[in-house]
Coordinates of C-alpha atoms in Angstrom, one line a residue:
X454 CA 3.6 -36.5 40.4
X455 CA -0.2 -35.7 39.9
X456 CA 0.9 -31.7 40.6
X457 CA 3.9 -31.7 38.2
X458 CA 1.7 -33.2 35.4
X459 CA -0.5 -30.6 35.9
X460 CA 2.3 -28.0 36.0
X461 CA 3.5 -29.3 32.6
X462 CA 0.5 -29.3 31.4
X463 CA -1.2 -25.7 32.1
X464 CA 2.6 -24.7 30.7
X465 CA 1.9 -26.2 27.1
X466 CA -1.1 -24.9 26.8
X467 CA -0.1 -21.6 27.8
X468 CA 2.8 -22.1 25.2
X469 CA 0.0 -23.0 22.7
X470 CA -2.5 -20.1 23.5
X471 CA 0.9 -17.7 22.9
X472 CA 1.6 -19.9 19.6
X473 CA -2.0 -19.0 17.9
X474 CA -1.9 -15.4 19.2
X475 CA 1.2 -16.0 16.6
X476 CA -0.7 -17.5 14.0
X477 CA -2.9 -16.2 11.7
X478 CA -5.9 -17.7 11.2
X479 CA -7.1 -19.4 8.0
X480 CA -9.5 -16.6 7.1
X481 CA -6.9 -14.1 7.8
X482 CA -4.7 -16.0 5.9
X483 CA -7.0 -16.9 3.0
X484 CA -8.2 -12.6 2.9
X485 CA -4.1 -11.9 2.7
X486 CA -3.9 -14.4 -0.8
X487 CA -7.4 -12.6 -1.9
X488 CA -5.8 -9.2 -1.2
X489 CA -3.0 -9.8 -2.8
X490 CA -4.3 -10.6 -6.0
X491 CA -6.5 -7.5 -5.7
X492 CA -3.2 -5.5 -5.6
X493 CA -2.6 -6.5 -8.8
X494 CA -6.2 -5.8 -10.9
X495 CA -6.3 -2.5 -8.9
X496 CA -2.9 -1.5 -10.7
X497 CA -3.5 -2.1 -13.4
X498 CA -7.1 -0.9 -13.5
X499 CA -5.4 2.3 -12.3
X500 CA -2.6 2.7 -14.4
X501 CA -5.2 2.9 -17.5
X502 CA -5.8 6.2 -16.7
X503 CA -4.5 8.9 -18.8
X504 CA -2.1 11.8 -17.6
X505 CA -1.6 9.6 -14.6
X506 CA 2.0 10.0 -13.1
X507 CA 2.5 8.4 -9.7
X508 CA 0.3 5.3 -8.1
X509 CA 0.1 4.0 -4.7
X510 CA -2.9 2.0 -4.0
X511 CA -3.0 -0.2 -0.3
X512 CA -4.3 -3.3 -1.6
X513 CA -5.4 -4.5 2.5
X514 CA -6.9 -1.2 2.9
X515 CA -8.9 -1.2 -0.3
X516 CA -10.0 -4.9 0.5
X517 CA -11.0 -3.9 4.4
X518 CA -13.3 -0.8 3.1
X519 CA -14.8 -3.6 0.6
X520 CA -15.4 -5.3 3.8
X521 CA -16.9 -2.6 5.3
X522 CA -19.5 -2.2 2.0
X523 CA -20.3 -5.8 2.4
X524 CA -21.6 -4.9 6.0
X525 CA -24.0 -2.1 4.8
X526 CA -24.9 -3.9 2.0
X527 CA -27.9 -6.7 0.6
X528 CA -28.0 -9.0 -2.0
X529 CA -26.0 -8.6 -4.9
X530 CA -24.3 -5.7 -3.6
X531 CA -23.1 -7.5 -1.2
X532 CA -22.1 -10.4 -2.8
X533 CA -20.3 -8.2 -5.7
X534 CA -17.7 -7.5 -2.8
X535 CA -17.0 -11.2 -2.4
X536 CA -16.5 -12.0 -6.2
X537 CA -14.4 -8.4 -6.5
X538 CA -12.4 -10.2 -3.5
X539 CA -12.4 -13.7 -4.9
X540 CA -13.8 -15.3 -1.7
X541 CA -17.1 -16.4 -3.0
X542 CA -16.8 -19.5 -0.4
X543 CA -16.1 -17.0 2.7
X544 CA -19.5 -16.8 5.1
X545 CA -19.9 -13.3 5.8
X546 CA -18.8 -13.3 9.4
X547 CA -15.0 -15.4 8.1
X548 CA -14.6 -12.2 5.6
X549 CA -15.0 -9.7 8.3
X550 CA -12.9 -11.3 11.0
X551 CA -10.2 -12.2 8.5
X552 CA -9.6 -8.9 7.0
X553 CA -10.1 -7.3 10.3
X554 CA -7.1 -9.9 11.7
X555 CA -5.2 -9.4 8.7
X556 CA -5.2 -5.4 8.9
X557 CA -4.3 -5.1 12.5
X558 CA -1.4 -7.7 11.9
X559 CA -0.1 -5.9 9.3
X560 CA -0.6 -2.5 10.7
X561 CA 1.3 -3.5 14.2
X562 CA 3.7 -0.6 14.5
X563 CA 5.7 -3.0 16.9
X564 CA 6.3 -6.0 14.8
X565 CA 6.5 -4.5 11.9
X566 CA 8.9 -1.3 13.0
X567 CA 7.0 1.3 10.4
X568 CA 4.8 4.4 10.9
X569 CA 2.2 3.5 9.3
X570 CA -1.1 5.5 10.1
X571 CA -4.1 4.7 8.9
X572 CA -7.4 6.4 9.3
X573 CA -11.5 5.9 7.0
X574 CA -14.6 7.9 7.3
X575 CA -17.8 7.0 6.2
X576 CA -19.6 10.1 4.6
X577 CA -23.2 10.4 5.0
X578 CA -25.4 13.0 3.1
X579 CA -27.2 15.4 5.5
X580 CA -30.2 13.8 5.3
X581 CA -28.8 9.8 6.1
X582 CA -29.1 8.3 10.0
X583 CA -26.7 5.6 10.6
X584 CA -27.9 2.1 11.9
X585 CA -26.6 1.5 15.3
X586 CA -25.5 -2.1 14.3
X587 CA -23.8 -1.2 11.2
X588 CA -21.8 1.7 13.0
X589 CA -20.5 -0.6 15.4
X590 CA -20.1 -3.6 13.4
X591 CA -17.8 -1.1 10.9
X592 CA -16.0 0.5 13.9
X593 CA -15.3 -3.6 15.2
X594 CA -13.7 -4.6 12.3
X595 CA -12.6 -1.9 9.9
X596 CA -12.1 0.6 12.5
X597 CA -14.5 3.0 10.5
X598 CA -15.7 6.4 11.6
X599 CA -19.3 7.8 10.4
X600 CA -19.7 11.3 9.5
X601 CA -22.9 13.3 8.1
X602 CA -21.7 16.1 5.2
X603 CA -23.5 17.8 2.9
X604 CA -22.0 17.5 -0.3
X605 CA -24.0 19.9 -1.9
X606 CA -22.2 22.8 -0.5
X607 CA -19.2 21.3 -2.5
X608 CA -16.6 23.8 -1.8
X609 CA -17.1 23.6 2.5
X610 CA -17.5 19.3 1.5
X611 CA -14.2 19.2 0.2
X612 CA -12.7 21.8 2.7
X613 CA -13.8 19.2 5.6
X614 CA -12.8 16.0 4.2
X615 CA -9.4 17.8 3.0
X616 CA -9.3 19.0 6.6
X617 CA -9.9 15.7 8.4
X618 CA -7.3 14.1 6.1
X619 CA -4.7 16.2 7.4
X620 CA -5.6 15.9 11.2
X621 CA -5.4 12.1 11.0
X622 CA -2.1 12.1 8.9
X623 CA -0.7 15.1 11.1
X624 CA -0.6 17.4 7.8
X625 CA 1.0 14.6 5.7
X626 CA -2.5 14.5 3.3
X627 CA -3.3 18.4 3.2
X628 CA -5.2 17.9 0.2
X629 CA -6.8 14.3 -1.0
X630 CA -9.5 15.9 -3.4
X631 CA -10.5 19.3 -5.2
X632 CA -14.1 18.3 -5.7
X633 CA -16.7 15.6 -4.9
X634 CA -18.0 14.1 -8.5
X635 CA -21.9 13.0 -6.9
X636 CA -23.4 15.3 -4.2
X637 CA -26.4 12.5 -3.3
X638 CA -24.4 9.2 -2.3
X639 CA -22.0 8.1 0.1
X640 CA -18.3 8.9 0.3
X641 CA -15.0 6.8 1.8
X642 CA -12.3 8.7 2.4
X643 CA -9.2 6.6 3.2
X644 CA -6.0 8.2 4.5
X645 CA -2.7 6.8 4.9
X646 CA 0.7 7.5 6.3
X647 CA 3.2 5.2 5.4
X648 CA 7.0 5.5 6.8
X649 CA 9.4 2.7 6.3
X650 CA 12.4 2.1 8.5
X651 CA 15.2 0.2 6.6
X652 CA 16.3 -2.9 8.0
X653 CA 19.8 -0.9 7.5
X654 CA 19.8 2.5 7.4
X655 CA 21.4 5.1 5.1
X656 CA 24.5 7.3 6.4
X657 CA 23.0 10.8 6.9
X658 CA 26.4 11.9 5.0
X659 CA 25.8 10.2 2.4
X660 CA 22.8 11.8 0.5
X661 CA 23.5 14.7 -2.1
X662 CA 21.0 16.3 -5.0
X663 CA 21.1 14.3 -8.2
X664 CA 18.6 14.5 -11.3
X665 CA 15.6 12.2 -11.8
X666 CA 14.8 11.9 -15.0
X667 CA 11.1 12.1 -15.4
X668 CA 10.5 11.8 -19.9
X669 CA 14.1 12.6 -21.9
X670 CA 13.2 16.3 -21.8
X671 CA 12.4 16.6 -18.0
X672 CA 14.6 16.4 -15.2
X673 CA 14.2 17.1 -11.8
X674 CA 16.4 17.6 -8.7
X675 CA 15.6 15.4 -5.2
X676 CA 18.1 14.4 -2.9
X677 CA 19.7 10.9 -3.1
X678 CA 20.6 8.5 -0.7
X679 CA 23.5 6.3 -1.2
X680 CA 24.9 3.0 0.3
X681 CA 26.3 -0.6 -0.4
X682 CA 25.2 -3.5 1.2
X683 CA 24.2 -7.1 0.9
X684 CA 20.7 -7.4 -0.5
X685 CA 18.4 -9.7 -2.4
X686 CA 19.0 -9.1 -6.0
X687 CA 18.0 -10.3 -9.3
X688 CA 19.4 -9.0 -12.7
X689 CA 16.4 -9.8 -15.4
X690 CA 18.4 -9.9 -18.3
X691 CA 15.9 -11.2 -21.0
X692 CA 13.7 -8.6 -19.9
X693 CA 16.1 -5.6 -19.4
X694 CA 15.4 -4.8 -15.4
X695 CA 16.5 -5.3 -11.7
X696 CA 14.5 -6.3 -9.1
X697 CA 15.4 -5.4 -5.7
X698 CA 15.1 -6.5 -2.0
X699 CA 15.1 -4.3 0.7
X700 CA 13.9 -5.4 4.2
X701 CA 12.1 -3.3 6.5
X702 CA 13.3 -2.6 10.6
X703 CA 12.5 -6.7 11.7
X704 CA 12.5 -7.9 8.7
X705 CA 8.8 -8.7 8.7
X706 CA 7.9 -7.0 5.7
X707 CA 10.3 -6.0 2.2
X708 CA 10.1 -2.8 -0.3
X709 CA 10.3 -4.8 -3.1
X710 CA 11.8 -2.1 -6.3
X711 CA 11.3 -3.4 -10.3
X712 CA 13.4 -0.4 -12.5
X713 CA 14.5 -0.9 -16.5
X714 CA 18.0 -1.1 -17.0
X715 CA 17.4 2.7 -18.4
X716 CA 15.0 5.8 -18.8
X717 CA 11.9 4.5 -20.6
X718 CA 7.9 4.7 -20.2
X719 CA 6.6 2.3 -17.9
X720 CA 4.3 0.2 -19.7
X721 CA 6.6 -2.4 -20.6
X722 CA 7.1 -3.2 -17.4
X723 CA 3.4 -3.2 -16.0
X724 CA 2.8 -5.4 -18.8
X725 CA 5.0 -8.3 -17.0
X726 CA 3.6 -7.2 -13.8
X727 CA 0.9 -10.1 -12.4
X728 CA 1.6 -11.9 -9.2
X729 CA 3.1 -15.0 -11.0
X730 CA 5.8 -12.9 -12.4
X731 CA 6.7 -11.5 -9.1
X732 CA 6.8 -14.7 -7.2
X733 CA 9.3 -15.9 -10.6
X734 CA 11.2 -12.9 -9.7
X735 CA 11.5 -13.3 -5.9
X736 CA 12.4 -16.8 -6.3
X737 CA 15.6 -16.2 -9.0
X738 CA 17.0 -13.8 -6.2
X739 CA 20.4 -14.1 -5.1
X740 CA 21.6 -12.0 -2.0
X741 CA 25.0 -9.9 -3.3
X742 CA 26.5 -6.6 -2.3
X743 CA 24.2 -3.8 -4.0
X744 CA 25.2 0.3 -4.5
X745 CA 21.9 1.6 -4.0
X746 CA 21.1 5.0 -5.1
X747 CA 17.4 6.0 -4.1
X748 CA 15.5 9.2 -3.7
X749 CA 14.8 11.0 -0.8
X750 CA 11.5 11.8 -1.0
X751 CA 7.7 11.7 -0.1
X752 CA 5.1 11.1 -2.3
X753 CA 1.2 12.0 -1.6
X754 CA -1.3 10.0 -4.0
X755 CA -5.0 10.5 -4.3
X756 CA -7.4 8.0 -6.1
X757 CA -11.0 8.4 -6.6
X758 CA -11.7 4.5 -6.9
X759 CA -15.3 4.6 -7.6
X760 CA -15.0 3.9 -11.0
X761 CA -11.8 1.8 -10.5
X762 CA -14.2 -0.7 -8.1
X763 CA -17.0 -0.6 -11.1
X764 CA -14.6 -1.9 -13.1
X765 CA -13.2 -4.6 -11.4
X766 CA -17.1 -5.9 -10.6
X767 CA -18.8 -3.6 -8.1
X768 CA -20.9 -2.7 -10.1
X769 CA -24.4 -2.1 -8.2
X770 CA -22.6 -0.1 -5.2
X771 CA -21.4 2.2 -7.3
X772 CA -25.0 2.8 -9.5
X773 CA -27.6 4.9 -7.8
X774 CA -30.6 2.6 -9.6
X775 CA -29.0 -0.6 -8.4
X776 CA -27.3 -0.4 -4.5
X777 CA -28.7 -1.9 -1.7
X778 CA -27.0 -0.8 1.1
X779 CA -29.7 -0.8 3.3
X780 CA -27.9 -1.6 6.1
X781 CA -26.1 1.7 6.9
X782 CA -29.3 3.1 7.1
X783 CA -32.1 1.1 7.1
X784 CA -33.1 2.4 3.6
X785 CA -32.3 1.7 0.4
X786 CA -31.2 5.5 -0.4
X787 CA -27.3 5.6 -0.7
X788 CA -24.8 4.4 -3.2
X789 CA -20.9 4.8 -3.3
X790 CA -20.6 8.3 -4.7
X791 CA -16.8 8.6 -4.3
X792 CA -14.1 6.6 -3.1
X793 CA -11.2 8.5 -2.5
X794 CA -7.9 6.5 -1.4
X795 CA -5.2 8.9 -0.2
X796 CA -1.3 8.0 0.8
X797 CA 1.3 9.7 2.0
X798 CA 4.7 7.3 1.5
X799 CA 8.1 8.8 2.9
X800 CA 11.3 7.6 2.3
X801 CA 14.0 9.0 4.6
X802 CA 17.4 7.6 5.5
X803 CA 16.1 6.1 8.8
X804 CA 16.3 2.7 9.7
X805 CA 18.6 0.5 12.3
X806 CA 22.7 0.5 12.4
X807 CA 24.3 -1.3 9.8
X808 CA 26.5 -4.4 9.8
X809 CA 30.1 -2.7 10.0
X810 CA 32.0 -5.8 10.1
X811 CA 31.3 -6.7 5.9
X812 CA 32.9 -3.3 5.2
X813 CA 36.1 -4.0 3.5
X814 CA 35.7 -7.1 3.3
X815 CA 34.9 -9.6 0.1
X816 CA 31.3 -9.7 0.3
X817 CA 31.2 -5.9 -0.7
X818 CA 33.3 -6.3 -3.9
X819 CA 32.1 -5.8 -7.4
X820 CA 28.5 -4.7 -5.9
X821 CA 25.8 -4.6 -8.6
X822 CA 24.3 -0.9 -9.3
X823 CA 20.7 -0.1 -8.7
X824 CA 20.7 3.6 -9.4
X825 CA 16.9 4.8 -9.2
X826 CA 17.2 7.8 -11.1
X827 CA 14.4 6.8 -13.8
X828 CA 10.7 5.7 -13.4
X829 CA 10.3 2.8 -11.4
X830 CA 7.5 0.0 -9.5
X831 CA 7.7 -1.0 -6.2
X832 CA 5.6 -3.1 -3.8
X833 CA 5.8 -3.3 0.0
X834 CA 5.8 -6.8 0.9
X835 CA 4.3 -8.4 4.0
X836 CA 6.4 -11.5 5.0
X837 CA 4.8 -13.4 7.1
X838 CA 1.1 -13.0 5.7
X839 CA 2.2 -12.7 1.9
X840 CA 0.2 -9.7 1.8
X841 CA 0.9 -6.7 -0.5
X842 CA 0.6 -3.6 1.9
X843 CA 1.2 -1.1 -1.0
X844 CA 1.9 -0.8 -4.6
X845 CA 2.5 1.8 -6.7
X846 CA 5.0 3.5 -9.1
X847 CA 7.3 6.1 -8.6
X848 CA 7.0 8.6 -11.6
X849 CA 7.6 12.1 -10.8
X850 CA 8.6 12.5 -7.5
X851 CA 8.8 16.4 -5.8
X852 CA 11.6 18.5 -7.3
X853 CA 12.3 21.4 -8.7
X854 CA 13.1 21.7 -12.6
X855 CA 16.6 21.1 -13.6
X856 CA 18.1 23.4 -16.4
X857 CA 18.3 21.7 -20.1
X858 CA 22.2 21.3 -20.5
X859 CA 21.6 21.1 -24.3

């Protein structure tokens, strides 16, 4: 009896060490809600910018290289990350574990089923030696690398961060700047490959070149992939758009798509666009059969958010007079110079097979039309942390002029 208890009882708490490895923990949790409201003040801070086409900012990826600031930085430099990040009550070490939990759960090519590749570099002037504490506390946690450059030589500076962007995104990034603004701070260069696999996949036979219509006077060709299916839907009448569901290979994670019901500029739309409004959104959806007509596509996105970061509070990082972030190197002699956040985003028809047994059948009748031929949002969704893994908008996407009919 005494043996079998024991059995039983080294079995639950096996069963309970594998149900926290499951779990996030609160920190984790509490950085995904903080990250996810970043997502939305970065967008917006971005989309200010003039002559802007396409955005796609990773809110987790900008809030880990905040992280990673916070490490090398004293007093109110560091504490400018926390308000930027809302988590004023976080002690230092709770911010670093939980974004460093929250990126590798999120990142996990095998839960998740994407390709997503992500890679940051720390760039030093010439003259800069990296504390041995920092460099491993940033490697720990944010999975950082440290590199010394001298920006002054600004053509072979951008030729090497250009080129180390396309090694770690296996040529997806060739080019993720043309210049470096600052030549006497420090630079983080963040870049991203991001490849969703649709829960459902497209049929290969099924994509053919259509027009995207850019302004009413531009038009260009991409390929467009077709199919119907059953998806979360929701047909915002009183504000003229659909909002669209599409789960990713496991359903752990959603491209979440918000279109007008027709060709028009944008700013409408990112007017309505703050977290609240999504969640309203999400929560009116109603699965239904969908035509989907997407593009085909792959979009590469550079920001410098330097000034972006300013903006939204970091204010003494970013100012040579004011940064304290004596902890990368012992001095107080660097500030953020330039913050460069680079993505590469492909969508393919790749994904797993598809339910045959609805075809033909009721649930596919009168499907609902979500043709994505005209500027559009879109957010990938994290399910199971609530996190917002990217957002952005889909503009101008690569194609070749189409010929004015009229």
């Amino acid at each position: 009896m005494w043996v079998t208890n024991v059995v039983v009882l080294c079995f639950l708490a096996v069963a309970a060490s594998g149900e926290d490895k499951k779990k996030l923990s609160s920190h984790a949790t509490t950085m995904a809600d903080k990250s996810a409201n970043l997502a939305f003040s970065l967008y917006h801070t971005v989309a200010k910018e003039k002559d802007l086409d396409n955005i796609l900012i990773s809110p987790v990826v900008v809030a880990s290289s905040l992280g990673m600031v916070a490490l090398g930085g004293k007093a109110s430099t560091a504490s400018q990350v926390k308000s930027v990040l809302s988590a004023d009550a976080l002690k230092d070490e709770h911010l670093h574990t939980g974004l460093s939990e929250l990126l590798t759960e999120v990142s996990d090519p095998k839960t998740r089923n994407v390709t997503w590749k992500i890679s940051n570099r720390l760039y030093g002037p010439s003259s800069v030696t990296f504390a041995d504490n920092f460099v491993k506390s940033s490697k720990k946690h944010y999975n950082y690398d440290h590199s010394k450059i001298n920006l002054r030589d600004k053509r072979s500076a951008v030729n090497s961060i250009n080129e180390w962007a396309s090694k770690s995104t296996d040529g997806k990034l060739p080019e993720i700047t043309k210049d470096v603004q600052n030549a006497d701070g420090a630079t983080i260069a963040n870049a991203m490959f991001f490849k969703p696999h649709w829960d459902e996949k497209f049929h290969e036979k099924m994509v053919d070149n259509r027009g995207f219509l850019v302004t009413r006077s531009f038009t260009v060709s991409v390929p467009m992939m077709h199919r119907t299916g059953l998806y979360k839907f929701h047909d915002d009448t009183e504000n003229r758009l659909f909002v669209l569901d599409m789960p990713l290979g496991q359903k752990q994670s959603s491209l979440v798509f918000i279109m007008p019901y027709h060709l028009e500029p944008l700013e409408r739309l990112e007017k309505l666009l703050t977290r609240k409004q999504l969640e309203t959104w999400m929560g009116k959806m109603e699965e239904r059969a969908v035509a989907i007509s997407l593009p085909k596509v792959s979009m590469e996105v550079s920001h410098n958010l330097q000034k972006t970061l300013g903006e939204l509070g970091l204010t003494d990082a970013v100012d040579k007079t004011k940064a304290d972030l004596s902890n990368i190197s012992g001095k107080k002699d660097l500030y953020l110079s330039n913050v460069f956040h680079a993505s590469s985003m492909e969508w393919d028809i790749e994904g797993n097979p598809f339910d045959t047994s609805i075809f033909g059948s009721e649930k596919l009748r009168n499907p609902k039309l979500f043709y994505a031929d005209h500027p559009f949002i879109f957010l990938v969704k994290d399910n199971k942390t609530n996190s917002i893994l990217f957002i952005g908008r889909m503009v101008r996407p690569k194609g070749d002029k189409m010929r004015d009919e009229l």
